[in-house]
PDB file of C-alpha atoms (C1' of nucleotides) in Angstrom:
ATOM      1  CA  UNK A   1     103.336 113.036  96.245  1.00 61.00           C
ATOM      2  CA  UNK A   2     106.148 110.515  97.076  1.00 85.00           C
ATOM      3  CA  UNK A   3     105.984 107.429  99.354  1.00 89.00           C
ATOM      4  CA  UNK A   4     108.967 105.252  99.813  1.00 94.00           C
ATOM      5  CA  UNK A   5     109.186 103.601  96.029  1.00 92.00           C
ATOM      6  CA  UNK A   6     108.901 107.426  94.841  1.00 92.00           C
ATOM      7  CA  UNK A   7     111.706 108.451  96.905  1.00 94.00           C
ATOM      8  CA  UNK A   8     113.774 105.449  96.224  1.00 94.00           C
ATOM      9  CA  UNK A   9     113.360 106.058  92.363  1.00 92.00           C
ATOM     10  CA  UNK A  10     114.468 109.560  92.974  1.00 94.00           C
ATOM     11  CA  UNK A  11     117.598 108.251  95.652  1.00 94.00           C
ATOM     12  CA  UNK A  12     118.425 106.012  91.989  1.00 92.00           C
ATOM     13  CA  UNK A  13     117.505 108.945  89.600  1.00 92.00           C
ATOM     14  CA  UNK A  14     120.327 111.133  90.865  1.00 94.00           C
ATOM     15  CA  UNK A  15     122.830 108.681  92.365  1.00 94.00           C
ATOM     16  CA  UNK A  16     124.826 108.624  89.156  1.00 94.00           C
ATOM     17  CA  UNK A  17     125.182 112.120  88.507  1.00 95.00           C
ATOM     18  CA  UNK A  18     126.283 113.191  91.932  1.00 96.00           C
ATOM     19  CA  UNK A  19     128.281 110.115  93.585  1.00 97.00           C
ATOM     20  CA  UNK A  20     131.840 111.765  94.351  1.00 98.00           C
ATOM     21  CA  UNK A  21     131.128 114.532  92.710  1.00 98.00           C
ATOM     22  CA  UNK A  22     132.418 117.867  94.287  1.00 98.00           C
ATOM     23  CA  UNK A  23     129.425 120.591  94.945  1.00 98.00           C
ATOM     24  CA  UNK A  24     130.256 124.153  93.946  1.00 98.00           C
ATOM     25  CA  UNK A  25     127.573 125.971  95.045  1.00 98.00           C
ATOM     26  CA  UNK A  26     124.237 125.544  96.914  1.00 98.00           C
ATOM     27  CA  UNK A  27     121.609 127.904  96.137  1.00 98.00           C
ATOM     28  CA  UNK A  28     118.430 128.556  98.851  1.00 98.00           C
ATOM     29  CA  UNK A  29     115.413 130.277  97.081  1.00 98.00           C
ATOM     30  CA  UNK A  30     112.810 129.889  99.328  1.00 98.00           C
ATOM     31  CA  UNK A  31     114.309 128.364 102.585  1.00 98.00           C
ATOM     32  CA  UNK A  32     110.723 128.169 104.417  1.00 98.00           C
ATOM     33  CA  UNK A  33     110.067 124.541 103.983  1.00 98.00           C
ATOM     34  CA  UNK A  34     108.705 122.816 106.849  1.00 97.00           C
ATOM     35  CA  UNK A  35     111.720 123.637 108.600  1.00 98.00           C
ATOM     36  CA  UNK A  36     113.586 126.584 107.552  1.00 98.00           C
ATOM     37  CA  UNK A  37     116.749 125.367 105.460  1.00 98.00           C
ATOM     38  CA  UNK A  38     119.755 126.264 107.850  1.00 98.00           C
ATOM     39  CA  UNK A  39     122.118 128.852 106.827  1.00 98.00           C
ATOM     40  CA  UNK A  40     125.362 126.226 107.390  1.00 97.00           C
ATOM     41  CA  UNK A  41     123.935 124.145 104.364  1.00 98.00           C
ATOM     42  CA  UNK A  42     126.529 126.262 102.413  1.00 97.00           C
ATOM     43  CA  UNK A  43     129.062 124.137 104.050  1.00 96.00           C
ATOM     44  CA  UNK A  44     128.132 122.003 101.116  1.00 97.00           C
ATOM     45  CA  UNK A  45     129.789 124.173  99.229  1.00 97.00           C
ATOM     46  CA  UNK A  46     133.458 122.611  98.338  1.00 97.00           C
ATOM     47  CA  UNK A  47     132.287 119.052  99.970  1.00 98.00           C
ATOM     48  CA  UNK A  48     132.166 116.061  97.892  1.00 98.00           C
ATOM     49  CA  UNK A  49     129.021 113.519  97.744  1.00 98.00           C
ATOM     50  CA  UNK A  50     130.375 110.195  99.446  1.00 98.00           C
ATOM     51  CA  UNK A  51     126.950 108.336  99.477  1.00 98.00           C
ATOM     52  CA  UNK A  52     123.223 108.889  98.615  1.00 97.00           C
ATOM     53  CA  UNK A  53     121.343 106.752 101.033  1.00 98.00           C
ATOM     54  CA  UNK A  54     117.685 106.714 101.853  1.00 97.00           C
ATOM     55  CA  UNK A  55     116.047 105.830 105.285  1.00 98.00           C
ATOM     56  CA  UNK A  56     112.266 105.773 105.299  1.00 97.00           C
ATOM     57  CA  UNK A  57     111.265 108.648 102.909  1.00 97.00           C
ATOM     58  CA  UNK A  58     114.031 110.214 104.097  1.00 98.00           C
ATOM     59  CA  UNK A  59     117.295 110.587 101.298  1.00 98.00           C
ATOM     60  CA  UNK A  60     120.549 111.329 102.923  1.00 98.00           C
ATOM     61  CA  UNK A  61     123.265 112.749 101.381  1.00 98.00           C
ATOM     62  CA  UNK A  62     126.712 111.980 103.271  1.00 98.00           C
ATOM     63  CA  UNK A  63     129.410 114.527 102.380  1.00 98.00           C
ATOM     64  CA  UNK A  64     132.943 114.821 103.405  1.00 97.00           C
ATOM     65  CA  UNK A  65     134.977 118.470 103.334  1.00 92.00           C
ATOM     66  CA  UNK A  66     137.564 120.430 104.838  1.00 87.00           C
ATOM     67  CA  UNK A  67     136.329 122.667 107.425  1.00 84.00           C
ATOM     68  CA  UNK A  68     138.186 126.228 108.541  1.00 83.00           C
ATOM     69  CA  UNK A  69     140.793 124.043 110.350  1.00 91.00           C
ATOM     70  CA  UNK A  70     141.699 122.086 107.267  1.00 89.00           C
ATOM     71  CA  UNK A  71     140.666 119.106 108.899  1.00 92.00           C
ATOM     72  CA  UNK A  72     138.411 116.697 106.815  1.00 93.00           C
ATOM     73  CA  UNK A  73     134.872 116.529 108.087  1.00 95.00           C
ATOM     74  CA  UNK A  74     131.561 114.317 107.329  1.00 97.00           C
ATOM     75  CA  UNK A  75     128.263 115.813 107.560  1.00 98.00           C
ATOM     76  CA  UNK A  76     125.024 114.590 105.866  1.00 98.00           C
ATOM     77  CA  UNK A  77     122.033 116.754 104.097  1.00 98.00           C
ATOM     78  CA  UNK A  78     118.804 115.371 104.839  1.00 98.00           C
ATOM     79  CA  UNK A  79     115.979 115.873 102.224  1.00 98.00           C
ATOM     80  CA  UNK A  80     112.297 114.734 102.880  1.00 98.00           C
ATOM     81  CA  UNK A  81     109.921 115.420  99.707  1.00 97.00           C
ATOM     82  CA  UNK A  82     107.084 115.957 101.891  1.00 97.00           C
ATOM     83  CA  UNK A  83     103.612 115.640 100.112  1.00 95.00           C
ATOM     84  CA  UNK A  84     104.307 117.750  96.771  1.00 95.00           C
ATOM     85  CA  UNK A  85     108.354 117.770  96.561  1.00 96.00           C
ATOM     86  CA  UNK A  86     110.385 116.281  93.612  1.00 95.00           C
ATOM     87  CA  UNK A  87     114.249 116.302  93.214  1.00 95.00           C
ATOM     88  CA  UNK A  88     115.354 116.091  89.373  1.00 92.00           C
ATOM     89  CA  UNK A  89     118.812 116.514  87.786  1.00 93.00           C
ATOM     90  CA  UNK A  90     118.732 119.703  85.289  1.00 93.00           C
ATOM     91  CA  UNK A  91     121.756 121.372  83.492  1.00 94.00           C
ATOM     92  CA  UNK A  92     123.448 124.438  84.546  1.00 95.00           C
ATOM     93  CA  UNK A  93     121.632 127.288  82.713  1.00 93.00           C
ATOM     94  CA  UNK A  94     118.337 125.887  83.192  1.00 95.00           C
ATOM     95  CA  UNK A  95     115.757 128.452  84.812  1.00 96.00           C
ATOM     96  CA  UNK A  96     114.267 128.048  87.980  1.00 97.00           C
ATOM     97  CA  UNK A  97     110.602 127.897  87.873  1.00 94.00           C
ATOM     98  CA  UNK A  98     108.157 128.758  90.294  1.00 93.00           C
ATOM     99  CA  UNK A  99     108.627 126.555  93.220  1.00 96.00           C
ATOM    100  CA  UNK A 100     112.007 125.764  92.832  1.00 98.00           C
ATOM    101  CA  UNK A 101     113.455 126.367  96.185  1.00 98.00           C
ATOM    102  CA  UNK A 102     116.716 125.005  96.365  1.00 98.00           C
ATOM    103  CA  UNK A 103     119.592 123.762  93.666  1.00 98.00           C
ATOM    104  CA  UNK A 104     122.879 121.908  94.609  1.00 98.00           C
ATOM    105  CA  UNK A 105     125.244 122.587  91.628  1.00 98.00           C
ATOM    106  CA  UNK A 106     128.242 120.286  91.140  1.00 98.00           C
ATOM    107  CA  UNK A 107     131.501 120.790  89.210  1.00 98.00           C
ATOM    108  CA  UNK A 108     130.083 118.288  86.433  1.00 96.00           C
ATOM    109  CA  UNK A 109     127.611 121.178  85.334  1.00 96.00           C
ATOM    110  CA  UNK A 110     124.836 119.168  86.769  1.00 95.00           C
ATOM    111  CA  UNK A 111     122.189 121.000  89.214  1.00 96.00           C
ATOM    112  CA  UNK A 112     120.061 119.010  91.424  1.00 96.00           C
ATOM    113  CA  UNK A 113     116.924 120.820  92.047  1.00 97.00           C
ATOM    114  CA  UNK A 114     113.978 120.767  94.652  1.00 97.00           C
ATOM    115  CA  UNK A 115     110.954 121.719  93.693  1.00 96.00           C
ATOM    116  CA  UNK A 116     108.208 121.866  96.586  1.00 97.00           C
ATOM    117  CA  UNK A 117     104.793 123.566  95.585  1.00 96.00           C
ATOM    118  CA  UNK A 118     103.188 122.895  99.233  1.00 97.00           C
ATOM    119  CA  UNK A 119     106.580 123.232 101.116  1.00 97.00           C
ATOM    120  CA  UNK A 120     105.829 120.252 103.410  1.00 98.00           C
ATOM    121  CA  UNK A 121     109.228 119.085 102.570  1.00 98.00           C
ATOM    122  CA  UNK A 122     112.744 119.565 104.456  1.00 98.00           C
ATOM    123  CA  UNK A 123     116.421 120.332 103.848  1.00 98.00           C
ATOM    124  CA  UNK A 124     118.314 119.868 106.627  1.00 98.00           C
ATOM    125  CA  UNK A 125     122.162 119.596 107.736  1.00 98.00           C
ATOM    126  CA  UNK A 126     123.381 117.308 110.316  1.00 98.00           C
ATOM    127  CA  UNK A 127     127.287 116.601 111.284  1.00 96.00           C
ATOM    128  CA  UNK A 128     126.232 113.667 113.698  1.00 95.00           C
ATOM    129  CA  UNK A 129     125.291 110.199 112.571  1.00 97.00           C
ATOM    130  CA  UNK A 130     122.060 111.295 110.277  1.00 97.00           C
ATOM    131  CA  UNK A 131     120.594 107.914 111.616  1.00 97.00           C
ATOM    132  CA  UNK A 132     120.618 109.107 115.523  1.00 97.00           C
ATOM    133  CA  UNK A 133     118.805 112.430 114.346  1.00 97.00           C
ATOM    134  CA  UNK A 134     115.788 113.309 116.131  1.00 96.00           C
ATOM    135  CA  UNK A 135     113.597 112.887 113.178  1.00 97.00           C
ATOM    136  CA  UNK A 136     115.180 109.641 111.999  1.00 98.00           C
ATOM    137  CA  UNK A 137     116.330 107.898 115.514  1.00 96.00           C
ATOM    138  CA  UNK A 138     113.127 106.368 116.277  1.00 96.00           C
ATOM    139  CA  UNK A 139     111.562 104.837 112.949  1.00 97.00           C
ATOM    140  CA  UNK A 140     110.381 101.473 112.344  1.00 98.00           C
ATOM    141  CA  UNK A 141     112.234  99.071 110.329  1.00 98.00           C
ATOM    142  CA  UNK A 142     112.696  99.383 106.674  1.00 98.00           C
ATOM    143  CA  UNK A 143     109.927  97.190 104.746  1.00 98.00           C
ATOM    144  CA  UNK A 144     111.799  95.536 102.683  1.00 98.00           C
ATOM    145  CA  UNK A 145     114.326  94.306 105.250  1.00 98.00           C
ATOM    146  CA  UNK A 146     114.376  91.207 107.301  1.00 98.00           C
ATOM    147  CA  UNK A 147     114.020  93.178 110.232  1.00 98.00           C
ATOM    148  CA  UNK A 148     110.275  93.588 109.067  1.00 98.00           C
ATOM    149  CA  UNK A 149     109.094  90.280 109.573  1.00 98.00           C
ATOM    150  CA  UNK A 150     106.223  88.182 111.182  1.00 98.00           C
ATOM    151  CA  UNK A 151     106.943  88.054 114.710  1.00 98.00           C
ATOM    152  CA  UNK A 152     107.804  91.705 114.831  1.00 98.00           C
ATOM    153  CA  UNK A 153     104.715  92.922 113.004  1.00 98.00           C
ATOM    154  CA  UNK A 154     102.701  90.841 114.944  1.00 98.00           C
ATOM    155  CA  UNK A 155     104.304  91.493 118.799  1.00 98.00           C
ATOM    156  CA  UNK A 156     104.215  95.258 117.627  1.00 98.00           C
ATOM    157  CA  UNK A 157     100.099  95.192 116.899  1.00 98.00           C
ATOM    158  CA  UNK A 158      99.054  93.277 120.503  1.00 98.00           C
ATOM    159  CA  UNK A 159      97.194  95.827 122.793  1.00 97.00           C
ATOM    160  CA  UNK A 160      96.784  98.486 119.857  1.00 98.00           C
ATOM    161  CA  UNK A 161      93.096 100.157 119.230  1.00 97.00           C
ATOM    162  CA  UNK A 162      93.727 101.574 116.136  1.00 98.00           C
ATOM    163  CA  UNK A 163      92.820 100.558 112.732  1.00 98.00           C
ATOM    164  CA  UNK A 164      95.306  98.376 111.015  1.00 98.00           C
ATOM    165  CA  UNK A 165      95.448 100.758 108.267  1.00 98.00           C
ATOM    166  CA  UNK A 166      96.471 103.259 110.206  1.00 98.00           C
ATOM    167  CA  UNK A 167      98.919 100.787 112.220  1.00 98.00           C
ATOM    168  CA  UNK A 168     100.774 100.138 108.649  1.00 98.00           C
ATOM    169  CA  UNK A 169     100.884 103.941 107.972  1.00 98.00           C
ATOM    170  CA  UNK A 170     102.628 104.580 111.628  1.00 98.00           C
ATOM    171  CA  UNK A 171     105.974 105.041 110.661  1.00 97.00           C
ATOM    172  CA  UNK A 172     107.373 104.380 114.313  1.00 97.00           C
ATOM    173  CA  UNK A 173     106.080 100.668 113.095  1.00 98.00           C
ATOM    174  CA  UNK A 174     107.446 100.152 110.003  1.00 98.00           C
ATOM    175  CA  UNK A 175     108.705 103.329 107.403  1.00 97.00           C
ATOM    176  CA  UNK A 176     107.371 103.811 104.010  1.00 95.00           C
ATOM    177  CA  UNK A 177     103.798 102.996 103.959  1.00 97.00           C
ATOM    178  CA  UNK A 178     102.035 105.766 102.755  1.00 96.00           C
ATOM    179  CA  UNK A 179      98.288 106.225 101.673  1.00 97.00           C
ATOM    180  CA  UNK A 180      98.346 104.731  98.341  1.00 95.00           C
ATOM    181  CA  UNK A 181     100.148 101.653  99.467  1.00 95.00           C
ATOM    182  CA  UNK A 182      98.499 101.002 102.987  1.00 97.00           C
ATOM    183  CA  UNK A 183      95.362 100.700 100.703  1.00 98.00           C
ATOM    184  CA  UNK A 184      96.708  98.666  98.256  1.00 97.00           C
ATOM    185  CA  UNK A 185      98.645  96.252 100.600  1.00 98.00           C
ATOM    186  CA  UNK A 186      95.226  95.541 102.456  1.00 98.00           C
ATOM    187  CA  UNK A 187      93.540  95.173  99.361  1.00 98.00           C
ATOM    188  CA  UNK A 188      95.828  92.389  98.293  1.00 98.00           C
ATOM    189  CA  UNK A 189      95.734  90.897 101.787  1.00 98.00           C
ATOM    190  CA  UNK A 190      92.142  90.351 101.498  1.00 98.00           C
ATOM    191  CA  UNK A 191      92.040  92.485 104.943  1.00 98.00           C
ATOM    192  CA  UNK A 192      89.326  95.591 105.818  1.00 98.00           C
ATOM    193  CA  UNK A 193      90.927  98.819 106.119  1.00 98.00           C
ATOM    194  CA  UNK A 194      88.322  98.893 109.484  1.00 97.00           C
ATOM    195  CA  UNK A 195      89.809  95.744 111.168  1.00 98.00           C
ATOM    196  CA  UNK A 196      91.516  96.794 114.494  1.00 98.00           C
ATOM    197  CA  UNK A 197      95.612  96.251 114.544  1.00 98.00           C
ATOM    198  CA  UNK A 198      95.251  94.205 118.403  1.00 98.00           C
ATOM    199  CA  UNK A 199      92.501  92.029 117.176  1.00 98.00           C
ATOM    200  CA  UNK A 200      94.027  90.597 113.538  1.00 98.00           C
ATOM    201  CA  UNK A 201      94.860  87.455 113.523  1.00 98.00           C
ATOM    202  CA  UNK A 202      98.914  86.108 113.025  1.00 98.00           C
ATOM    203  CA  UNK A 203      97.672  84.864 109.689  1.00 98.00           C
ATOM    204  CA  UNK A 204      96.181  87.846 108.368  1.00 98.00           C
ATOM    205  CA  UNK A 205      99.457  89.535 109.331  1.00 98.00           C
ATOM    206  CA  UNK A 206     101.307  86.997 107.384  1.00 98.00           C
ATOM    207  CA  UNK A 207      99.430  87.738 104.589  1.00 98.00           C
ATOM    208  CA  UNK A 208      99.694  91.659 104.762  1.00 98.00           C
ATOM    209  CA  UNK A 209     103.527  91.459 105.456  1.00 98.00           C
ATOM    210  CA  UNK A 210     104.049  89.682 102.166  1.00 98.00           C
ATOM    211  CA  UNK A 211     101.614  91.862 100.428  1.00 98.00           C
ATOM    212  CA  UNK A 212     103.367  95.031 101.775  1.00 98.00           C
ATOM    213  CA  UNK A 213     106.941  93.837 100.597  1.00 98.00           C
ATOM    214  CA  UNK A 214     105.195  93.110  96.959  1.00 97.00           C
ATOM    215  CA  UNK A 215     103.585  95.937  96.118  1.00 96.00           C
ATOM    216  CA  UNK A 216     106.650  98.023  97.307  1.00 95.00           C
ATOM    217  CA  UNK A 217     109.114  96.197  95.867  1.00 95.00           C
ATOM    218  CA  UNK A 218     106.934  96.400  92.494  1.00 93.00           C
ATOM    219  CA  UNK A 219     106.535  99.829  92.612  1.00 92.00           C
ATOM    220  CA  UNK A 220     109.828 100.604  93.123  1.00 92.00           C
ATOM    221  CA  UNK A 221     110.642  98.045  89.816  1.00 88.00           C
ATOM    222  CA  UNK A 222     107.936 100.264  87.969  1.00 85.00           C
ATOM    223  CA  UNK A 223     109.609 103.499  89.030  1.00 81.00           C
ATOM    224  CA  UNK A 224     106.735 104.785  91.173  1.00 73.00           C
ATOM    225  CA  UNK A 225     103.299 106.143  90.698  1.00 65.00           C
ATOM    226  CA  UNK A 226     102.425 109.046  89.176  1.00 55.00           C
ATOM    227  CA  UNK A 227      99.342 110.487  90.276  1.00 50.00           C
ATOM    228  CA  UNK A 228      99.593 114.178  89.164  1.00 47.00           C
ATOM    229  CA  UNK A 229     103.000 115.435  88.601  1.00 47.00           C
ATOM    230  CA  UNK A 230     105.219 112.729  90.181  1.00 53.00           C
ATOM    231  CA  UNK A 231     108.412 112.789  87.917  1.00 52.00           C
ATOM    232  CA  UNK A 232     111.555 110.794  88.407  1.00 62.00           C
ATOM    233  CA  UNK A 233     114.927 112.574  88.528  1.00 65.00           C
ATOM    234  CA  UNK A 234     114.981 112.316  84.877  1.00 63.00           C
ATOM    235  CA  UNK A 235     111.859 113.884  84.064  1.00 62.00           C
ATOM    236  CA  UNK A 236     110.177 110.431  83.518  1.00 61.00           C
ATOM    237  CA  UNK A 237     106.665 109.783  85.087  1.00 62.00           C
ATOM    238  CA  UNK A 238     106.374 106.310  86.952  1.00 70.00           C
ATOM    239  CA  UNK A 239     104.231 103.791  85.734  1.00 65.00           C
ATOM    240  CA  UNK A 240     102.774 101.984  89.037  1.00 73.00           C
ATOM    241  CA  UNK A 241      99.608 104.140  88.748  1.00 70.00           C
ATOM    242  CA  UNK A 242      98.773 101.611  86.071  1.00 69.00           C
ATOM    243  CA  UNK A 243      98.490  98.652  88.380  1.00 88.00           C
ATOM    244  CA  UNK A 244      96.635 100.244  91.203  1.00 93.00           C
ATOM    245  CA  UNK A 245      93.756  98.061  92.438  1.00 96.00           C
ATOM    246  CA  UNK A 246      91.776 100.634  94.917  1.00 97.00           C
ATOM    247  CA  UNK A 247      93.287 103.778  95.308  1.00 96.00           C
ATOM    248  CA  UNK A 248      91.286 106.455  93.497  1.00 95.00           C
ATOM    249  CA  UNK A 249      88.956 104.453  92.307  1.00 95.00           C
ATOM    250  CA  UNK A 250      86.165 105.135  94.331  1.00 96.00           C
ATOM    251  CA  UNK A 251      82.623 104.306  92.647  1.00 95.00           C
ATOM    252  CA  UNK A 252      84.556 102.017  90.011  1.00 95.00           C
ATOM    253  CA  UNK A 253      84.007  98.119  89.748  1.00 96.00           C
ATOM    254  CA  UNK A 254      86.622  96.084  91.537  1.00 96.00           C
ATOM    255  CA  UNK A 255      89.080  94.385  89.233  1.00 96.00           C
ATOM    256  CA  UNK A 256      88.187  91.123  91.021  1.00 97.00           C
ATOM    257  CA  UNK A 257      84.635  91.333  91.578  1.00 97.00           C
ATOM    258  CA  UNK A 258      83.119  94.061  89.870  1.00 96.00           C
ATOM    259  CA  UNK A 259      81.465  95.305  93.312  1.00 96.00           C
ATOM    260  CA  UNK A 260      82.206  99.457  93.419  1.00 96.00           C
ATOM    261  CA  UNK A 261      85.199 100.499  95.435  1.00 96.00           C
ATOM    262  CA  UNK A 262      84.337 102.249  98.726  1.00 97.00           C
ATOM    263  CA  UNK A 263      85.996 105.440 100.072  1.00 96.00           C
ATOM    264  CA  UNK A 264      85.762 106.995 103.758  1.00 96.00           C
ATOM    265  CA  UNK A 265      88.329 108.826 105.953  1.00 96.00           C
ATOM    266  CA  UNK A 266      90.333 107.255 108.453  1.00 96.00           C
ATOM    267  CA  UNK A 267      92.132 109.888 110.767  1.00 94.00           C
ATOM    268  CA  UNK A 268      91.891 112.314 108.052  1.00 93.00           C
ATOM    269  CA  UNK A 269      93.280 109.975 105.300  1.00 96.00           C
ATOM    270  CA  UNK A 270      91.210 108.774 102.577  1.00 97.00           C
ATOM    271  CA  UNK A 271      90.710 104.901 102.436  1.00 97.00           C
ATOM    272  CA  UNK A 272      89.585 102.622  99.021  1.00 97.00           C
ATOM    273  CA  UNK A 273      88.841  99.576  99.623  1.00 97.00           C
ATOM    274  CA  UNK A 274      86.348  96.813  98.171  1.00 98.00           C
ATOM    275  CA  UNK A 275      84.009  95.818 100.998  1.00 97.00           C
ATOM    276  CA  UNK A 276      83.479  92.152  99.063  1.00 98.00           C
ATOM    277  CA  UNK A 277      86.790  91.564  98.588  1.00 98.00           C
ATOM    278  CA  UNK A 278      88.250  92.563 101.988  1.00 98.00           C
ATOM    279  CA  UNK A 279      87.093  91.280 105.107  1.00 97.00           C
TER     280      UNK A 279
ATOM    281  C1'  DA B   1     102.268 105.241 125.885  1.00 92.26           C
ATOM    282  C1'  DA B   2      98.856 105.539 122.847  1.00 92.26           C
ATOM    283  C1'  DA B   3      95.357 108.081 119.826  1.00 92.26           C
ATOM    284  C1'  DG B   4      93.156 111.508 117.786  1.00 92.26           C
ATOM    285  C1'  DA B   5      92.976 116.568 116.005  1.00 92.26           C
ATOM    286  C1'  DC B   6      95.542 120.068 114.123  1.00 92.26           C
ATOM    287  C1'  DA B   7      99.206 122.400 111.990  1.00 92.26           C
ATOM    288  C1'  DC B   8     102.229 123.481 107.696  1.00 92.26           C
ATOM    289  C1'  DC B   9     101.075 125.321 101.736  1.00 92.26           C
ATOM    290  C1'  DT B  10      99.846 125.446  97.014  1.00 92.26           C
ATOM    291  C1'  DG B  11      97.138 123.803  93.250  1.00 92.26           C
ATOM    292  C1'  DT B  12      93.354 121.321  91.458  1.00 92.26           C
ATOM    293  C1'  DC B  13      88.896 120.458  90.697  1.00 92.26           C
ATOM    294  C1'  DC B  14      83.589 120.423  91.163  1.00 92.26           C
ATOM    295  C1'  DG B  15      79.480 122.636  92.170  1.00 92.26           C
ATOM    296  C1'  DC B  16      76.699 126.701  91.694  1.00 92.26           C
TER     297       DC B  16
ATOM    298  C1'  DT C   1      84.247 132.885  84.324  1.00 92.26           C
ATOM    299  C1'  DG C   2      84.505 133.334  89.301  1.00 92.26           C
ATOM    300  C1'  DC C   3      84.017 132.032  93.891  1.00 92.26           C
ATOM    301  C1'  DG C   4      83.810 128.841  97.809  1.00 92.26           C
ATOM    302  C1'  DG C   5      84.735 124.658  99.693  1.00 92.26           C
ATOM    303  C1'  DA C   6      87.022 120.220  99.401  1.00 92.26           C
ATOM    304  C1'  DC C   7      90.938 117.430  98.499  1.00 92.26           C
ATOM    305  C1'  DA C   8      95.743 115.604  98.146  1.00 92.26           C
ATOM    306  C1'  DG C   9     101.295 111.282  97.977  1.00 92.26           C
ATOM    307  C1'  DG C  10     103.815 113.457 104.928  1.00 92.26           C
ATOM    308  C1'  DT C  11     104.231 113.755 109.497  1.00 92.26           C
ATOM    309  C1'  DG C  12     105.778 116.142 113.555  1.00 92.26           C
ATOM    310  C1'  DT C  13     103.569 118.563 117.676  1.00 92.26           C
ATOM    311  C1'  DC C  14     100.216 118.955 121.077  1.00 92.26           C
ATOM    312  C1'  DT C  15      96.288 117.432 123.800  1.00 92.26           C
ATOM    313  C1'  DT C  16      93.465 114.305 125.983  1.00 92.26           C
TER     314       DT C  16
END
DNA sequence: AAAGACACCTGTCCGC
DNA sequence: TGCGGACAGGTGTCTT
C-alpha cells in the first residue's frame, strides 16, 4: 500500500493525537508480522510519545519512560506498513476487525490501530538510536532533502547495470520511491524505464531528480494515493490517484500523446510507461 | 559489491 | 457460483 507520501500522510495524521501523550496499554492480537512483534513492546505502557518521525517508509515513535530502576529511559517503536498496512486513529471501545493486529491505547482515550491484511509490515522496539538500527543505518538519503542531489545521484549511477527504474527504487540509493512514484517520475522526466542506470546522461538525471521531488511533494500535498484501500489516519482517502499518468493505466491512451500505455515486468514488479513520451 | 530470484501473506479480480 | 491462477503499494535475505 504505502509509499513515502502515504507514510508521511499517516505520520501527520496520527501526530496531533499522540504527541506528548501517555500510552496506557499495548494490545498485540497477532504478533506474527514480517518479524514477530517483540514482547518488550510492552515497555511502551506508561511511556510518553516524545516525537513522531519518519525515515524512508519507517515511522519512528520515540518514547520516554521510567525503567524498573525508576531511571528515565528512551526507546523507539519502529513501524513499517509493508504493502497493505495502515494506522488509524480510533476511539476507545471501537471493536477491532479481522486484520487489526496491534493497538496503542492512550490516556486521552485515543487508540492508534495497525491493520495489515498481508502482514508484511513490522512493529519493532529499540533502545538504541533508531537511525543506527540494522534496518535503517544503510538507507539512502531522503528524496526531499538537499542530500538527494544531482552530483550524488549521478555518481551513484556510474557502473550500475540495472535499469534506471530499479535503480531509483533501491532504498540504498534513495528512500521512498516505490513502484507508483518510480513509474510516474520517469514518465514526467520523459525517460524510458528500460534505460540503464549507468549509461544515462547527467542531463537526464537532472530532469529525473526534479520530477522525483515534484511528484513526491505533490503526492504528500494531496494526501497520498488511494489505489484499493489506503486510508489516512483519520479515515479519509488520498487524492493523488486522480493525477496518475501511467500507473495502472495499461492499454489506455497516454494523457499527453494518446498512444497506448504499455506494461511489463522489471525485477518482479510491473512497470507502466509510454513508449512515445519516454525514450 | 552488485544483481536477480525468492520469500513472507491475504484479498481481489479475471477467465473458464 | 466455484475454482485456479495471476496480481497487488515492500524489502530483507540468499545465491550467483
